[in-house]
PDB file of C-alpha atoms in Angstrom:
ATOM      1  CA  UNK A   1       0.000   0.000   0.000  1.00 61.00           C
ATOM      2  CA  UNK A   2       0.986   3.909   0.562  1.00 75.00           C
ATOM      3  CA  UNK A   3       2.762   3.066   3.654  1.00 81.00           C
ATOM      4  CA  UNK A   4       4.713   0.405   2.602  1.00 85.00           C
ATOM      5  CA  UNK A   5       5.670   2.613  -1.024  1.00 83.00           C
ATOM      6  CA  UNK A   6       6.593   5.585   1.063  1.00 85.00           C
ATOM      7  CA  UNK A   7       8.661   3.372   3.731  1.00 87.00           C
ATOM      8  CA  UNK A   8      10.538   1.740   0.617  1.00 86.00           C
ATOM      9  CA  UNK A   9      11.245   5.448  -0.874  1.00 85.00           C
ATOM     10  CA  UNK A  10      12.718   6.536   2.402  1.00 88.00           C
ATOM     11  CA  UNK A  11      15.236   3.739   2.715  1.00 90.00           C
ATOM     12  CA  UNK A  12      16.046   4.347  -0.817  1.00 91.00           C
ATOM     13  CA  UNK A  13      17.489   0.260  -1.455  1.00 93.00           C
ATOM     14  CA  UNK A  14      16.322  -0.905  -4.714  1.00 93.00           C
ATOM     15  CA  UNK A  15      17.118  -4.229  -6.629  1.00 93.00           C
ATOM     16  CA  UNK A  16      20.366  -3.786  -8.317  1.00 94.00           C
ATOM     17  CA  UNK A  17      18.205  -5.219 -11.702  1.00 94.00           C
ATOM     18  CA  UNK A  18      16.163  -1.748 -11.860  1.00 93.00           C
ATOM     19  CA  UNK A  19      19.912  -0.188 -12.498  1.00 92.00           C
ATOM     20  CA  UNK A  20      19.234  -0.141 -16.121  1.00 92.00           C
ATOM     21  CA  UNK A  21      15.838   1.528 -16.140  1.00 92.00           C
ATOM     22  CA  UNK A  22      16.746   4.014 -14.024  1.00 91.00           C
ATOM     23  CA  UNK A  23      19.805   4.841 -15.562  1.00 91.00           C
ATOM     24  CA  UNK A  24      17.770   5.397 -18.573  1.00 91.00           C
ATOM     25  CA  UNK A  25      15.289   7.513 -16.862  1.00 87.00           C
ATOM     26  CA  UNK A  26      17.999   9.684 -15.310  1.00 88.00           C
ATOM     27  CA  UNK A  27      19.382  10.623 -19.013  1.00 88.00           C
ATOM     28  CA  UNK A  28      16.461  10.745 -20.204  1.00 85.00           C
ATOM     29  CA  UNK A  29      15.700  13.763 -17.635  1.00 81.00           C
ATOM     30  CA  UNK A  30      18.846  15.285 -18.694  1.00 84.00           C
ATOM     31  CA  UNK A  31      21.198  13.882 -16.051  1.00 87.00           C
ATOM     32  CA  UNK A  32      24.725  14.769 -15.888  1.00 89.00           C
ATOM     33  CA  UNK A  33      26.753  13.630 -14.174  1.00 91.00           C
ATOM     34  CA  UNK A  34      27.255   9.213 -13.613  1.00 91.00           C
ATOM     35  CA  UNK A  35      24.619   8.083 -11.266  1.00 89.00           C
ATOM     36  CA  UNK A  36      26.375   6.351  -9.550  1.00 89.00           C
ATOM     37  CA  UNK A  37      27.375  10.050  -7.977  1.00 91.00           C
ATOM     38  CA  UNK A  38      23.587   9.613  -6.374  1.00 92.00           C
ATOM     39  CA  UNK A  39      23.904   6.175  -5.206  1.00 93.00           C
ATOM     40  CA  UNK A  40      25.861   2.962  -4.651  1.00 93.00           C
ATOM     41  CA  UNK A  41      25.712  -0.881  -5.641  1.00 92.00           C
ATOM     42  CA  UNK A  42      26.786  -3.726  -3.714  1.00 93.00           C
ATOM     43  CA  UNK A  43      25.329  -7.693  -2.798  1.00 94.00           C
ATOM     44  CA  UNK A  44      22.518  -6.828  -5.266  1.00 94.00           C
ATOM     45  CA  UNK A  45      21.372  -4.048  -4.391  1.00 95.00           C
ATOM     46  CA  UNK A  46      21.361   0.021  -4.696  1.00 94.00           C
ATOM     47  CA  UNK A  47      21.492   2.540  -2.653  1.00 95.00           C
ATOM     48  CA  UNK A  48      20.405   6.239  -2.633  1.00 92.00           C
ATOM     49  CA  UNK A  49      23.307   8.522  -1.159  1.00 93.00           C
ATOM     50  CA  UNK A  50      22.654   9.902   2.526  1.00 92.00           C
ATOM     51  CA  UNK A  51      23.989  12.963   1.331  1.00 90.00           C
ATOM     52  CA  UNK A  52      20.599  12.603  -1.075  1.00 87.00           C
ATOM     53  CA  UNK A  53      18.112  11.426   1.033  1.00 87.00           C
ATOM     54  CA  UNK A  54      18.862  14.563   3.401  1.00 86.00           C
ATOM     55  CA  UNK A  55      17.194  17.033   1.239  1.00 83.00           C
ATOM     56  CA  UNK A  56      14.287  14.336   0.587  1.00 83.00           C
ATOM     57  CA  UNK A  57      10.701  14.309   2.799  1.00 79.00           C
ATOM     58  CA  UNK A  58       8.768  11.733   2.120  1.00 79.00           C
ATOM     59  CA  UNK A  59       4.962  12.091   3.970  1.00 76.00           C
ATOM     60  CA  UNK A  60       1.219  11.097   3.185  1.00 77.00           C
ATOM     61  CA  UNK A  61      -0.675  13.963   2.921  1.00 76.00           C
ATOM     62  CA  UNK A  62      -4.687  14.111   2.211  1.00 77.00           C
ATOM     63  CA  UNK A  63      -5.005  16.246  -0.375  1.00 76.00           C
ATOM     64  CA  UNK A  64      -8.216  16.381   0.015  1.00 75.00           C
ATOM     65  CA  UNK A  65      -8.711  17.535   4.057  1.00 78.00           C
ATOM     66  CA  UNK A  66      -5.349  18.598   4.956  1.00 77.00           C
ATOM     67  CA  UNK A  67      -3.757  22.136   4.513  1.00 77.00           C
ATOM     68  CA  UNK A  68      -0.700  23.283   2.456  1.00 78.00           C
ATOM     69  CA  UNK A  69       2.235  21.612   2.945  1.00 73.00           C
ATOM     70  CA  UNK A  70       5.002  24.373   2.587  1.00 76.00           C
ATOM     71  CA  UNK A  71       6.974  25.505  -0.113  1.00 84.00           C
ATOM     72  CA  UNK A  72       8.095  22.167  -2.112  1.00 87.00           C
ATOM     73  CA  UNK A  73      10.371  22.259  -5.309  1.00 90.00           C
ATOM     74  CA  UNK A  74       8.574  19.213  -6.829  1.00 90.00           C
ATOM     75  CA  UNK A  75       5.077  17.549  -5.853  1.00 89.00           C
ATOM     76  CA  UNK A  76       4.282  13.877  -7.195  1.00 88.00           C
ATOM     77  CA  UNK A  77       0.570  13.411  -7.753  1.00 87.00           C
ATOM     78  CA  UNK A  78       0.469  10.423 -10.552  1.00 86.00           C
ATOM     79  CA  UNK A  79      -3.054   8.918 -10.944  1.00 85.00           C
ATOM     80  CA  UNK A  80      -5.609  11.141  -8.517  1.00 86.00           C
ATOM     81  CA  UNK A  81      -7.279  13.756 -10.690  1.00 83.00           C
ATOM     82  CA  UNK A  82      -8.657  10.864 -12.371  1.00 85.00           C
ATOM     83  CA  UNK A  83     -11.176  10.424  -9.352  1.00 88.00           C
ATOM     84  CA  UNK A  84     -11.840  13.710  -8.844  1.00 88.00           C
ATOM     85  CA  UNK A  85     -14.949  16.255 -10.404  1.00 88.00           C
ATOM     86  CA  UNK A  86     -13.703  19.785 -11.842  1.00 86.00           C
ATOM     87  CA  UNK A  87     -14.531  21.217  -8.466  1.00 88.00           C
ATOM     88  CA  UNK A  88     -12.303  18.933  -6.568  1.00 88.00           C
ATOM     89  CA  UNK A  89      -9.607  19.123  -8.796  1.00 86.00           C
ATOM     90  CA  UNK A  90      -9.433  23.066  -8.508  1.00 85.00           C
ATOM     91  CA  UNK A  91      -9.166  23.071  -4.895  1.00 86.00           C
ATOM     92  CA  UNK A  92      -6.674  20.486  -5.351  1.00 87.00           C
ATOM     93  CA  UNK A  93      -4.960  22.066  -7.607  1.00 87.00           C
ATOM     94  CA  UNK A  94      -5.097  25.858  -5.555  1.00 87.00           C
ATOM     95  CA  UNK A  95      -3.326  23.719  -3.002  1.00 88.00           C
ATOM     96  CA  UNK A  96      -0.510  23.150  -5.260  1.00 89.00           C
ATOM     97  CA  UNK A  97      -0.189  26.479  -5.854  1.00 88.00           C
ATOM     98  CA  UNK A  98      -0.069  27.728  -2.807  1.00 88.00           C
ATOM     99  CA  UNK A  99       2.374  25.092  -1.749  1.00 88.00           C
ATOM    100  CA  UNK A 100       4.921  25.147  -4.718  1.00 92.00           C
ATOM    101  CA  UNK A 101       7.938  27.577  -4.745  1.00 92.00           C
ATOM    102  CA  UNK A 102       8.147  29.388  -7.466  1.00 91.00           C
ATOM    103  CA  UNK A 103       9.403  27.757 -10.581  1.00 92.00           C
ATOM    104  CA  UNK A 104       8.656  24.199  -8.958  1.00 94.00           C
ATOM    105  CA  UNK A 105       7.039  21.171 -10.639  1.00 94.00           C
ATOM    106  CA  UNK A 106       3.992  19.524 -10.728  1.00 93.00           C
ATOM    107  CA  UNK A 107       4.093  16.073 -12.037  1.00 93.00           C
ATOM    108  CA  UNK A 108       0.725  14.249 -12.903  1.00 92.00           C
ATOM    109  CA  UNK A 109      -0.124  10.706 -14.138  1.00 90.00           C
ATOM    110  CA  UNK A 110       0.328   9.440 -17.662  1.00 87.00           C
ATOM    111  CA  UNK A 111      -3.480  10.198 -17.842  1.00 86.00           C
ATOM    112  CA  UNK A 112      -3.767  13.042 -16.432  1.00 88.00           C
ATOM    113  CA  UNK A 113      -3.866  16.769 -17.812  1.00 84.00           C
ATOM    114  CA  UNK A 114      -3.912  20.230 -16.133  1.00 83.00           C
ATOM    115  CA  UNK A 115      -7.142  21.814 -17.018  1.00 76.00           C
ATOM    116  CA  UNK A 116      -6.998  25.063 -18.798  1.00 74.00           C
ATOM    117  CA  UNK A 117      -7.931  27.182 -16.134  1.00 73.00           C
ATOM    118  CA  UNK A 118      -4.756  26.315 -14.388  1.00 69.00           C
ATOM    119  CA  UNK A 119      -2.980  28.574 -16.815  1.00 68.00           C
ATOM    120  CA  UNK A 120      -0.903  30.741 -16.801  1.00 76.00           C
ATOM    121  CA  UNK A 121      -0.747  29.784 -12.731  1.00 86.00           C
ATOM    122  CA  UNK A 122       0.789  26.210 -13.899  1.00 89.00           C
ATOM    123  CA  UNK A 123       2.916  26.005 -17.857  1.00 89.00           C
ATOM    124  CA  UNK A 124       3.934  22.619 -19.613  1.00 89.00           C
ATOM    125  CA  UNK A 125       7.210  21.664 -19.232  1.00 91.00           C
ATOM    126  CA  UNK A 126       7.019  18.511 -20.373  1.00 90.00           C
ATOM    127  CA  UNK A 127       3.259  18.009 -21.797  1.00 87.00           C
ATOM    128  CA  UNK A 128       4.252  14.260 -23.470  1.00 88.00           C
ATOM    129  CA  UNK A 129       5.443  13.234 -19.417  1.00 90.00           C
ATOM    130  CA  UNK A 130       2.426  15.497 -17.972  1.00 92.00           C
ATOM    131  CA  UNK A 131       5.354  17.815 -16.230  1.00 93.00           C
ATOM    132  CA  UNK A 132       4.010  21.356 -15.040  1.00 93.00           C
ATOM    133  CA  UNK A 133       6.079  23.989 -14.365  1.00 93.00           C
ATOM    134  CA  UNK A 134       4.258  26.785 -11.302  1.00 92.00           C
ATOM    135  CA  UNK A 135       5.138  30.457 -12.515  1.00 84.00           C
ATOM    136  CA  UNK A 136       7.717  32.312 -11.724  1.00 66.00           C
TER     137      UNK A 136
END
């Protein structure tokens, strides 16, 4: 479940056979520098750097009862909007908004799309990977 996903972000120990996919993702995104600068293999395994993980939070948050959750750089919401009616998905989205730094990202679902009226508070970044950017 959620729980268990977020626990498994924090420790940040994957299977050392995702290593190719997210390699792939990571260059994809325009990475760099070697991963292996953000984390470490061994017995099988990989690791996120400490030195990483320190500027992660991970947290559940309702999005639908609780407040903003302070000024965040990036905000993961894949596969929600889907389940929500225009009205819920404004206040949703005002949340955002109001918790997003300037110049931050909003990253939806593969599904999912911003609805017009988000503009020009929310810009596509990356419209094919549903990527918003919050104005600056």
């Amino acid at each position: 479940g959620n729980a268990q996903a977020l626990e498994q972000a924090k420790l940040g120990v994957y299977s050392a056979e995702q290593l190719p996919s997210f390699k792939e993702n990571y260059e994809r995104a325009g990475g760099k520098r070697d991963l292996s600068a953000y984390c470490t293999e061994a017995y099988g395994q990989i690791a996120l750097k400490e030195s990483l993980k320190r500027n992660i939070l991970f947290f559940q948050h309702n999005l639908v009862s609780d407040h903003v959750f302070g000024e965040m750089q990036v905000i993961f919401c894949r596969n929600v909007f889907i389940y929500f009616d225009q009205r819920l998905r404004q206040r949703v989205l005002d949340k955002f908004a109001q918790s997003l730094c300037p110049g931050g990202f909003l990253c939806l679902g593969a599904g999912e799309r911003l609805p017009r009226s988000s503009f020009p508070a929310f810009s596509e970044f990356a419209p094919e990977e549903r990527i918003y950017r919050y104005a600056v």
